[in-house]
Coordinates of C-alpha atoms in Angstrom, one line a residue:
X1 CA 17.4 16.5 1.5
X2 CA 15.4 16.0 4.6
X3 CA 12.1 16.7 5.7
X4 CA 12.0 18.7 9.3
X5 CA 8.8 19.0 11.8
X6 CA 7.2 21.9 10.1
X7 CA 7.3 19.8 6.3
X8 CA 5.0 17.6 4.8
X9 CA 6.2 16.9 1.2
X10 CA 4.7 14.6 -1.2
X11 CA 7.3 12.9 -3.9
X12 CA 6.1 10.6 -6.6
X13 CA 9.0 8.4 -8.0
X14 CA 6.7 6.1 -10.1
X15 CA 2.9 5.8 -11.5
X16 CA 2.9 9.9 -12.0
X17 CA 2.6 11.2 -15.6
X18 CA 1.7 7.4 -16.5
X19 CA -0.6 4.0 -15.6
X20 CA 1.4 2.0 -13.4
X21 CA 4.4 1.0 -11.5
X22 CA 3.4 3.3 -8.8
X23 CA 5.9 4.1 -5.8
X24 CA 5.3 7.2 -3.3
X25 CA 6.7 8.6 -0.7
X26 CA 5.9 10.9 2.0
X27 CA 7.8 12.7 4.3
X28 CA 8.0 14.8 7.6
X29 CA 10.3 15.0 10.3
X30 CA 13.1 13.4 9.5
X31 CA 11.2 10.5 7.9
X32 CA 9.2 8.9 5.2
X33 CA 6.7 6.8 4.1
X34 CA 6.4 4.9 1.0
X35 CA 2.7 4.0 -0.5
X36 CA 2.6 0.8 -2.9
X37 CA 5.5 -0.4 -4.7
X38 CA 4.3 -1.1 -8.2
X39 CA 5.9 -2.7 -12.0
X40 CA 4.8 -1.9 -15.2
X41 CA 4.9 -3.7 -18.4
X42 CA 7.0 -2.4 -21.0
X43 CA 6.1 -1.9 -24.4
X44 CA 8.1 -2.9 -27.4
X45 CA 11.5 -0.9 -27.9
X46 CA 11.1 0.6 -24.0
X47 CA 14.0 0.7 -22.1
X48 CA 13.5 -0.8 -19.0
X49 CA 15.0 0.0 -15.6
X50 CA 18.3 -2.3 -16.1
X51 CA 18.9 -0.3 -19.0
X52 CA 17.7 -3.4 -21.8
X53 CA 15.4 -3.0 -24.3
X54 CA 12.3 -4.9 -24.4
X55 CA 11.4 -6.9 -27.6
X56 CA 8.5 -9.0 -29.0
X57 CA 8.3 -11.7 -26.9
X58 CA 9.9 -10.9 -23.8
X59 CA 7.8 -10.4 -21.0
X60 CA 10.2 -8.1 -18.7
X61 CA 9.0 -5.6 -15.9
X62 CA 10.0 -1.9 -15.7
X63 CA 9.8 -0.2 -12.1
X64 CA 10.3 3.0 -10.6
X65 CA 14.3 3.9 -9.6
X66 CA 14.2 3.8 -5.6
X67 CA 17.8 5.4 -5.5
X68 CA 16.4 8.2 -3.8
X69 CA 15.3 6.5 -1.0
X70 CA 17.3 3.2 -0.7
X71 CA 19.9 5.8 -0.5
X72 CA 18.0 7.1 2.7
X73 CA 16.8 3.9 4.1
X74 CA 17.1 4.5 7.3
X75 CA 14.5 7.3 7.1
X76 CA 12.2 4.8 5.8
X77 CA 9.3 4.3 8.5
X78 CA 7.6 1.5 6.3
X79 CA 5.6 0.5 3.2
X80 CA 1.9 0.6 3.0
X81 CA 0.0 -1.5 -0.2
X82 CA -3.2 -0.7 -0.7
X83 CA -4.2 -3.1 -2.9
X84 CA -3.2 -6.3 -4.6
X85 CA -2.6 -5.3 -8.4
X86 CA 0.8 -6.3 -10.1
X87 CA 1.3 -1.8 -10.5
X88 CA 1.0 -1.7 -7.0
X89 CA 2.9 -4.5 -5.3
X90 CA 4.6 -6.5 -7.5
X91 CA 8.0 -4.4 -7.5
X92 CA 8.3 -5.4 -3.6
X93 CA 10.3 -8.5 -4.1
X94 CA 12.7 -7.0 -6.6
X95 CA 12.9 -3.3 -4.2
X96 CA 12.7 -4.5 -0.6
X97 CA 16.5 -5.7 -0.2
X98 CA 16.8 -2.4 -1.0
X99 CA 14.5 -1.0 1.5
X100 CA 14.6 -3.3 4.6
X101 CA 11.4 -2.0 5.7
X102 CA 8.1 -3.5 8.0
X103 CA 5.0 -3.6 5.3
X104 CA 1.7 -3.2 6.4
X105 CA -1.4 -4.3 4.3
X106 CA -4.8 -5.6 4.5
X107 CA -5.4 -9.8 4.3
X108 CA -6.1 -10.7 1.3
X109 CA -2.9 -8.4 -0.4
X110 CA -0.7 -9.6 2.3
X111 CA -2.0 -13.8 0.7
X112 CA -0.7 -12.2 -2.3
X113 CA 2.7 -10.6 -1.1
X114 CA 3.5 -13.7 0.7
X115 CA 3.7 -15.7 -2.5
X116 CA 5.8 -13.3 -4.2
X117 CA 7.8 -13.3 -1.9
X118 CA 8.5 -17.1 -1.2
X119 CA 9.7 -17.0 -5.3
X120 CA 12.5 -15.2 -4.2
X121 CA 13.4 -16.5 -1.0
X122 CA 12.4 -13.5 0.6
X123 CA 8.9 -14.8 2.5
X124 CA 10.6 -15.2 6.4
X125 CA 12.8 -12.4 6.1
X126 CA 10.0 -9.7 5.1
X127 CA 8.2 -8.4 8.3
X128 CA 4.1 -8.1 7.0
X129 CA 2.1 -6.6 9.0
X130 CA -1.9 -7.2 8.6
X131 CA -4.2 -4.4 9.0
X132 CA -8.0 -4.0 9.2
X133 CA -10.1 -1.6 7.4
X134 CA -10.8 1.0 9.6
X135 CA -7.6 0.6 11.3
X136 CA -5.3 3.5 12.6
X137 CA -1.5 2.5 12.7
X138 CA 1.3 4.9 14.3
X139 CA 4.3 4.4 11.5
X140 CA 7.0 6.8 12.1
X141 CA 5.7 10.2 12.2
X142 CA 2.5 9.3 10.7
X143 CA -0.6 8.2 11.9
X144 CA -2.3 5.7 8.9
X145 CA -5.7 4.8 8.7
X146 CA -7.1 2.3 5.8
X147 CA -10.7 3.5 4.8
X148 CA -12.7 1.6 2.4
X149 CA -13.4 1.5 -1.0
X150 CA -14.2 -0.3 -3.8
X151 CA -11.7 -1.9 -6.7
X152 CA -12.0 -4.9 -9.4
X153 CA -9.7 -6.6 -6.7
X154 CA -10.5 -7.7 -3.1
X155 CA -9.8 -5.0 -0.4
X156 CA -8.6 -2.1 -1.8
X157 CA -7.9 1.0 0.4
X158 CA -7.5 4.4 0.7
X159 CA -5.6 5.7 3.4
X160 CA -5.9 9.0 5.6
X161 CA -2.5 10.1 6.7
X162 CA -2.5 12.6 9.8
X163 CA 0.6 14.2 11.0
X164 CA 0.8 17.1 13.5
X165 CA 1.1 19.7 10.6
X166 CA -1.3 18.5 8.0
X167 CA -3.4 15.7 6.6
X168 CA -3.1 14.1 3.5
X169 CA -6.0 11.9 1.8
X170 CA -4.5 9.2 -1.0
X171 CA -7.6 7.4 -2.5
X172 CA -5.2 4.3 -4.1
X173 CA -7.4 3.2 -6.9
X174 CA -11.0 2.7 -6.7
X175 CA -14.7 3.6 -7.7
X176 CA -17.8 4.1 -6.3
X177 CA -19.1 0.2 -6.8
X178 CA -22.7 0.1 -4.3
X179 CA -22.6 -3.9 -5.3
X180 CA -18.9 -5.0 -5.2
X181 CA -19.9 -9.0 -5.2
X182 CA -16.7 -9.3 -3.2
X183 CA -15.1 -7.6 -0.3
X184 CA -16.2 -4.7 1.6
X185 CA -18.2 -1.9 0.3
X186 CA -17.7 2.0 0.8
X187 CA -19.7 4.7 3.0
X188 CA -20.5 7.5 1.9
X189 CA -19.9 9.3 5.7
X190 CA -16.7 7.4 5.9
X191 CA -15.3 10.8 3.7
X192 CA -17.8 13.9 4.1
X193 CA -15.9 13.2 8.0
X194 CA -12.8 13.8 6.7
X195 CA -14.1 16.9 5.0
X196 CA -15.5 17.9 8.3
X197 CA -11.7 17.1 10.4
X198 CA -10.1 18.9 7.4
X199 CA -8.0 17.9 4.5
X200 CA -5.0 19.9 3.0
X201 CA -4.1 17.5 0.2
X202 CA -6.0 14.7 -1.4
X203 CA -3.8 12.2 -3.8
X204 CA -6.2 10.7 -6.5
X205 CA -6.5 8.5 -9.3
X206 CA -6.7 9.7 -13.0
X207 CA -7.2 6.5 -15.3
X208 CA -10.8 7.3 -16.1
X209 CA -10.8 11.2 -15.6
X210 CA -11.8 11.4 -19.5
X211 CA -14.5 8.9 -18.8
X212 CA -17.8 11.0 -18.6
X213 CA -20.7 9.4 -16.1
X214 CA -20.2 6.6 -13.6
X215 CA -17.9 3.3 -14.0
X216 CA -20.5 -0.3 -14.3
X217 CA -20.7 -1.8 -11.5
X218 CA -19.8 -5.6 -11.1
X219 CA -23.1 -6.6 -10.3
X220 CA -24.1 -5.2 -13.7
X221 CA -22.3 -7.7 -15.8
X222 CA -24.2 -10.8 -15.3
X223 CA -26.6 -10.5 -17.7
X224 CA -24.2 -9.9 -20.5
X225 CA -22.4 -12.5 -19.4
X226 CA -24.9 -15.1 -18.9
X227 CA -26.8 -14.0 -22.7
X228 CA -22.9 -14.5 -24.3
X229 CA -22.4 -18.0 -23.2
X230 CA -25.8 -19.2 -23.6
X231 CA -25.7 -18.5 -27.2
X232 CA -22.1 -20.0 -27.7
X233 CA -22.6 -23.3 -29.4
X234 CA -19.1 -24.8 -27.9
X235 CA -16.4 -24.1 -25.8
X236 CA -16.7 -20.7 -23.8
X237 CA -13.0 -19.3 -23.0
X238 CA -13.5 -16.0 -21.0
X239 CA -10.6 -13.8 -20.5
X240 CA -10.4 -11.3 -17.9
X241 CA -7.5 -9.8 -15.4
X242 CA -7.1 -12.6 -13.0
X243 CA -7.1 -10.6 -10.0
X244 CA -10.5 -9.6 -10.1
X245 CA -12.4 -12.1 -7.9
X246 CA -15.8 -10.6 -8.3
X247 CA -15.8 -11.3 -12.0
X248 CA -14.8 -14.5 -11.5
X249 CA -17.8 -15.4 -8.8
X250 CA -20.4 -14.0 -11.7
X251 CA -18.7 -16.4 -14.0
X252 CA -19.2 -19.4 -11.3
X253 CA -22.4 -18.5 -11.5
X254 CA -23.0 -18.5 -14.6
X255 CA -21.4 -21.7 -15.4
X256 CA -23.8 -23.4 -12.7
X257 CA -26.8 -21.4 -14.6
X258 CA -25.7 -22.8 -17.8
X259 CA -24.4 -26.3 -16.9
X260 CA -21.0 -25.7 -18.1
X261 CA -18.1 -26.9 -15.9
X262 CA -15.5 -23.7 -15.4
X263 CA -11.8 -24.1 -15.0
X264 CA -8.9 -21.5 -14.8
X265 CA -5.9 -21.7 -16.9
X266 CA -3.5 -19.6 -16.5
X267 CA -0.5 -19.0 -12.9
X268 CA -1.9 -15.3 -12.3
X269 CA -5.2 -16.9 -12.0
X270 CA -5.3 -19.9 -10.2
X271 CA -2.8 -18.3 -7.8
X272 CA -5.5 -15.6 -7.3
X273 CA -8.2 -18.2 -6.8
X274 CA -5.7 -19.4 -4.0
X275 CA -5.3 -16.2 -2.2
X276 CA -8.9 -15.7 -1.9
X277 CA -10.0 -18.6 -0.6
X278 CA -6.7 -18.3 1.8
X279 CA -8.2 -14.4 2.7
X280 CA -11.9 -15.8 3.3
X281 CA -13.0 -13.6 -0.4
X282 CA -13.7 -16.9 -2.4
X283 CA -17.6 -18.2 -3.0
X284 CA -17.6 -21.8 -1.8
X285 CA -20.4 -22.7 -4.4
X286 CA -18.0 -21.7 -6.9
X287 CA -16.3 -25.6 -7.8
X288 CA -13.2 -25.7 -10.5
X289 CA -12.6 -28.5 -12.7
X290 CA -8.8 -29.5 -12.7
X291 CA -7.6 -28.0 -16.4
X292 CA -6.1 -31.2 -17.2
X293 CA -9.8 -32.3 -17.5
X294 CA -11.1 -29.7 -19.6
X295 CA -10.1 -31.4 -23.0
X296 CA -12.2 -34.5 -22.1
X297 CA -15.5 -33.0 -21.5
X298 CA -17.6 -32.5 -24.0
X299 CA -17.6 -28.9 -25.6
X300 CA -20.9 -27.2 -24.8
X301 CA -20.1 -28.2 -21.2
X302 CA -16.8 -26.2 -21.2
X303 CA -16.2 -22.6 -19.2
X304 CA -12.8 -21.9 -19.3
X305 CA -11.3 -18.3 -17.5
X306 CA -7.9 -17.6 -19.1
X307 CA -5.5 -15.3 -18.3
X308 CA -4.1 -12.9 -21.9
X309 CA -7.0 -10.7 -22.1
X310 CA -3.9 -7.9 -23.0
X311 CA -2.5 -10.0 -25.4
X312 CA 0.6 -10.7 -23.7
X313 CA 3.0 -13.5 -24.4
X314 CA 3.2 -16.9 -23.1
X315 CA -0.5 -16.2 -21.0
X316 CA -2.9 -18.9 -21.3
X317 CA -5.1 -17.1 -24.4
X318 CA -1.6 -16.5 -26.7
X319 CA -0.8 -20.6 -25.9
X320 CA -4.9 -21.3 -26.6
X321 CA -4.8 -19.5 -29.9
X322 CA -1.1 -20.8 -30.9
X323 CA -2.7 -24.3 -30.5
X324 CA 0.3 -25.4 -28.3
X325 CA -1.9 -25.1 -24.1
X326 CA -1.6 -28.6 -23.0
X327 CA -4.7 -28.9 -21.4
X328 CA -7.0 -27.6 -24.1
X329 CA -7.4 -27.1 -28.1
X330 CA -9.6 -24.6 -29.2
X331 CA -11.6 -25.6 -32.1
X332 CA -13.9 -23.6 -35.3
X333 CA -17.1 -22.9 -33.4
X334 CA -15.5 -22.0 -29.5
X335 CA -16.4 -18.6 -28.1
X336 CA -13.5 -16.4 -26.4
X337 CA -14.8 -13.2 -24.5
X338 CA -13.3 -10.3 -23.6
X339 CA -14.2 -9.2 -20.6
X340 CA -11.7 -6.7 -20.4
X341 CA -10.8 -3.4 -22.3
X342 CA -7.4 -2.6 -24.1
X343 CA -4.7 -0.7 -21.3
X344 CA -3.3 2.1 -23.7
X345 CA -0.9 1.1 -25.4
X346 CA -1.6 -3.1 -25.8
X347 CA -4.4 -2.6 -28.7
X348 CA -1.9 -3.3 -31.6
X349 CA -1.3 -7.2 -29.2
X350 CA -4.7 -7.8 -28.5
X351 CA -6.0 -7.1 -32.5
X352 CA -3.0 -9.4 -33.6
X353 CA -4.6 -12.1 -31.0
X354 CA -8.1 -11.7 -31.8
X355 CA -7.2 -12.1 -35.5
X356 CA -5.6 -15.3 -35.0
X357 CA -8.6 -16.4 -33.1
X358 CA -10.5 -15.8 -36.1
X359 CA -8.4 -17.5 -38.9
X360 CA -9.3 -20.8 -36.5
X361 CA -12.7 -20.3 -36.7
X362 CA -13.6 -19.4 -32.8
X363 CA -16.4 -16.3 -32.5
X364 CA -15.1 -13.6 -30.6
X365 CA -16.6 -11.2 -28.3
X366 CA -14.9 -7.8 -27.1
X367 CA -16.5 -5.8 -24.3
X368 CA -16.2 -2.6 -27.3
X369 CA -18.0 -4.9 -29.4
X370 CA -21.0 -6.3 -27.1
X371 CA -24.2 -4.3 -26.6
X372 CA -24.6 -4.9 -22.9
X373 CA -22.1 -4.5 -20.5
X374 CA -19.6 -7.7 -20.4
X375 CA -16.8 -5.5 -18.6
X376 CA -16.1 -3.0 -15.2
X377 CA -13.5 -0.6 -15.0
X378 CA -12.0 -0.5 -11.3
X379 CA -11.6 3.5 -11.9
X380 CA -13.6 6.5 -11.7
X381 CA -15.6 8.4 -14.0
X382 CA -16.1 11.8 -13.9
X383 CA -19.2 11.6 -11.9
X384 CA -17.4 9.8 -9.0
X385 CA -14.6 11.9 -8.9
X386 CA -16.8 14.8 -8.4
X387 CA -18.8 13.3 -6.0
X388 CA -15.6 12.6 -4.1
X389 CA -14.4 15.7 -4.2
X390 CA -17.1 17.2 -3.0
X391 CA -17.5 14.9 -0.1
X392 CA -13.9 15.5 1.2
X393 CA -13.4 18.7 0.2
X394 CA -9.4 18.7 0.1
X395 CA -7.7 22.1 -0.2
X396 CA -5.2 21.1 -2.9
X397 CA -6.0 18.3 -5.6
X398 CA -3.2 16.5 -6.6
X399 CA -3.9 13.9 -9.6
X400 CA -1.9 10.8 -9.8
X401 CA -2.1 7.6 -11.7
X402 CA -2.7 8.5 -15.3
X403 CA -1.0 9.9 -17.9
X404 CA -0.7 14.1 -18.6
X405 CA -4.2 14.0 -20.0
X406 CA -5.8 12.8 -17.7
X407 CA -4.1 14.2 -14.8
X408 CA -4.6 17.6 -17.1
X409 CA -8.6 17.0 -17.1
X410 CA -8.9 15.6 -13.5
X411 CA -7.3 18.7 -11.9
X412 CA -10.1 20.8 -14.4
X413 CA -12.7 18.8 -12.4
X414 CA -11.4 18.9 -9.1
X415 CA -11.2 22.9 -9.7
X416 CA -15.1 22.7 -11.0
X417 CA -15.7 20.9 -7.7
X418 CA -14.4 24.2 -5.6
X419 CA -11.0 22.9 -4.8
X420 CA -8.8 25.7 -4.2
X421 CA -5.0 24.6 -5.7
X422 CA -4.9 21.7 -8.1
X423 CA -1.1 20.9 -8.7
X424 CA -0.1 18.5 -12.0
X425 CA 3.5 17.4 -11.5
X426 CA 5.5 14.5 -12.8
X427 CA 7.5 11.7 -11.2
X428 CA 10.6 12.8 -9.3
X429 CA 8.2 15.8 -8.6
X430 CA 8.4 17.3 -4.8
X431 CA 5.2 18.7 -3.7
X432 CA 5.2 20.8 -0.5
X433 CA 1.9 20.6 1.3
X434 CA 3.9 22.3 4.3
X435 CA 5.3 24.8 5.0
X436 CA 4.5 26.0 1.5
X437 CA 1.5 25.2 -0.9
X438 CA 1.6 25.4 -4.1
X439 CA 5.2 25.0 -4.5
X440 CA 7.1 21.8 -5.9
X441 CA 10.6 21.3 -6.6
X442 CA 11.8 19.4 -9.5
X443 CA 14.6 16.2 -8.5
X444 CA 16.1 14.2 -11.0
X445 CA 17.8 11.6 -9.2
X446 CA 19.8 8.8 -11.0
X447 CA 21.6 6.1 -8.0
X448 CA 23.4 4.6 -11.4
X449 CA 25.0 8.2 -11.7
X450 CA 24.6 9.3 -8.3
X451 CA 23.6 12.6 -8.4
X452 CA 20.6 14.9 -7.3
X453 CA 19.5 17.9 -8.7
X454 CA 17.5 20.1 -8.0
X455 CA 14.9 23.4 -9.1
X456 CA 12.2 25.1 -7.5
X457 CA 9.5 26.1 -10.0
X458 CA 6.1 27.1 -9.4
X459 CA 2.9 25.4 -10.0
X460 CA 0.1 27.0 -11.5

């Protein structure tokens, strides 16, 4: 199954129908495209992608199957990332012996790419190619460009693909953030142009599509912040997803504004800090304390930023509550925040951890808990998708990233917004943009079993 001059098909093998381990492909004439290259995290009693079941514990990753195109490599024009989250990248260094493709990213993602791949021996074999915002690259049959949004990571992207018989917009994940703190911002003219060139299919994100109004913005969460660890009577531990550098520069400043020394514990998060002082995105005010030091200062002087804000096991927050970190011993009286929310699916982990924070005596706050903001989703609300949509103006609205509710409720709003075709499909779905919209046909593709078939059903 090949895609001639006249096609422009769309497939999903991962991160459709659910949130994360995204992996999509594109193709036309005779070649495709792949767009980010995610892992998940199972849940307990999931089987994962080897075929074993995850138990309490284990901290294995699940990923899409690539069997479908590893099996057609050598139609494979190159990978694009848009952006440095684990669901997005972090399949590459278990996929691209597979693959054998160039990559092509923006700086600070490529930082983090590089240091996957030097855990598995992969770093000078891996061609990376670095790309600008606002960029056009000619990959195969399709002409790339990487337009800017906003994220909770360092520069995110959408990308406008262009090929002689249609144009495709994929948003990646973002939101409409007019004060990032970090990275670039977003312009509003950047997409009513594409409306104006003409778009037949826009690929967007679902996580928030149930989320009425607009997401927080970054910039809103200092105040929160700064009133929850100017009460807190000792230690502060703050635990938010490591990869979002803007939250991390409010929490510099805050511990400057409070006279509390901050240090990170936890890999994810000092190898982000790394990266982004590596990519240029890292405050130089912002001074760590080595975490070997943090048990000898004295407690109201303490900011710690720990990674295990989802509960899961082994992360600096599971070892902190345990009472077995090396570095530091929480004790009755400390203060852990959570600046993040639960990801569907995690609640059951992070109420068992929050309890056991309890029973030693430590305060906890939880962003569902705290009556100003203390968290910022990196997805859109309802207000920004529609404001989206009616700036680009796609003819067919394809939802992605997100589970069948919110793909279900996002195609209702791209269909208030005047879109024409709204198409909900699954993983392994094949959406034909050309020669034929509003058709898909349904491949189930095994490479353990090796064999492909196939329906064509309509969309409605």
């Amino acid at each position: 199954m090949t895609p001639d001059q006249n096609d422009l098909w769309f497939l999903p093998l991962g991160g459709t129908g659910e949130i994360g381990m995204n992996l999509n492909l594109y193709g036309h004439d005779g070649q495709w495209l792949m767009v980010d290259c995610g892992v998940t995290f199972p849940k307990p009693g999931r089987v994962a992608a080897d075929g074993s079941v995850h138990h309490r514990g284990e901290p294995p990753v699940q990923m899409a199957d690539p069997a479908f195109i590893a099996d057609r490599r050598d139609q494979l024009s190159g990978l694009v990332i848009t952006h440095a989250h684990e669901d997005h990248v972090g399949a590459v260094p278990y996929l691209w012996p597979l693959l054998q493709c160039p990559i092509y990213t923006s700086r600070f993602t490529a930082e983090i790419l590089r240091r996957k791949l030097g855990e598995f021996d992969l770093l000078h074999r891996v061609p990376i190619i670095e790309v600008d915002t606002g960029d056009t690259r000619q990959i195969g049959p399709f002409s790339v460009q990487w337009l800017a949004l906003t994220h909770s990571i360092p520069d995110p992207n959408a990308l406008m693909i262009r090929t002689p018989v249609g144009r495709i917009f994929h948003s990646g994940d973002w939101k409409l953030d007019d004060q990032p703190l970090v990275g670039h911002g977003y312009r509003k003219q950047t997409f009513t142009d594409l409306a104006d060139e003409g778009v037949d299919a826009m690929v967007c994100d679902s996580t928030n599509a149930t989320v009425a109004g607009h997401s927080v913005s970054e910039a809103a969460l200092h105040k929160g912040l700064l009133d929850a660890v100017n009460s807190a009577r000792g230690r502060v531990v703050v635990t938010c997803f490591g990869s979002n550098i803007a939250r991390l520069h409010t929490l510099g400043m805050i511990a400057r504004e409070t006279g509390r020394y901050m240090g990170l514990l936890g890999r994810s998060l000092i190898n982000m800090s790394s990266a982004a002082r590596a990519a240029g995105v890292w405050d130089s005010s912002d001074r760590l304390i080595n975490p070997s030091h943090l048990g000898y200062l004295p407690r109201e002087e303490v900011l710690v930023v720990a990674t295990g804000s989802q509960g899961e096991p082994r992360t600096a927050l599971r070892r902190l509550a345990a009472g077995t970190h090396p570095d530091l011993e929480l004790e009755a009286g400390d203060t852990v925040i959570f600046s993040a929310r639960a990801i569907p699916g995690n609640e059951e982990a992070i109420e068992g951890l929050i309890s056991r924070l309890r029973e030693l005596g430590v305060q906890v706050i939880t962003a569902e808990e705290s009556p100003v903001p203390i968290h910022a989703s990196g997805h859109p609300a309802q207000e920004e998708l529609q404001a989206m949509y009616q700036w680009v103006r796609p003819k067919i609205a394809i939802p992605v990233h997100g589970e069948a509710e919110h793909m279900d409720v996002h195609a209702g709003i791209a269909k208030g917004c005047g879109v024409p075709k709204a198409l909900v499909g699954r993983n392994g779905d094949l959406f034909m943009i050309r020669p034929v919209p509003g058709m898909r046909r349904q491949i189930a593709a095994t490479g353990r079993l090796g064999w492909l078939k196939q329906e064509l059903v309509r969309v409605e």
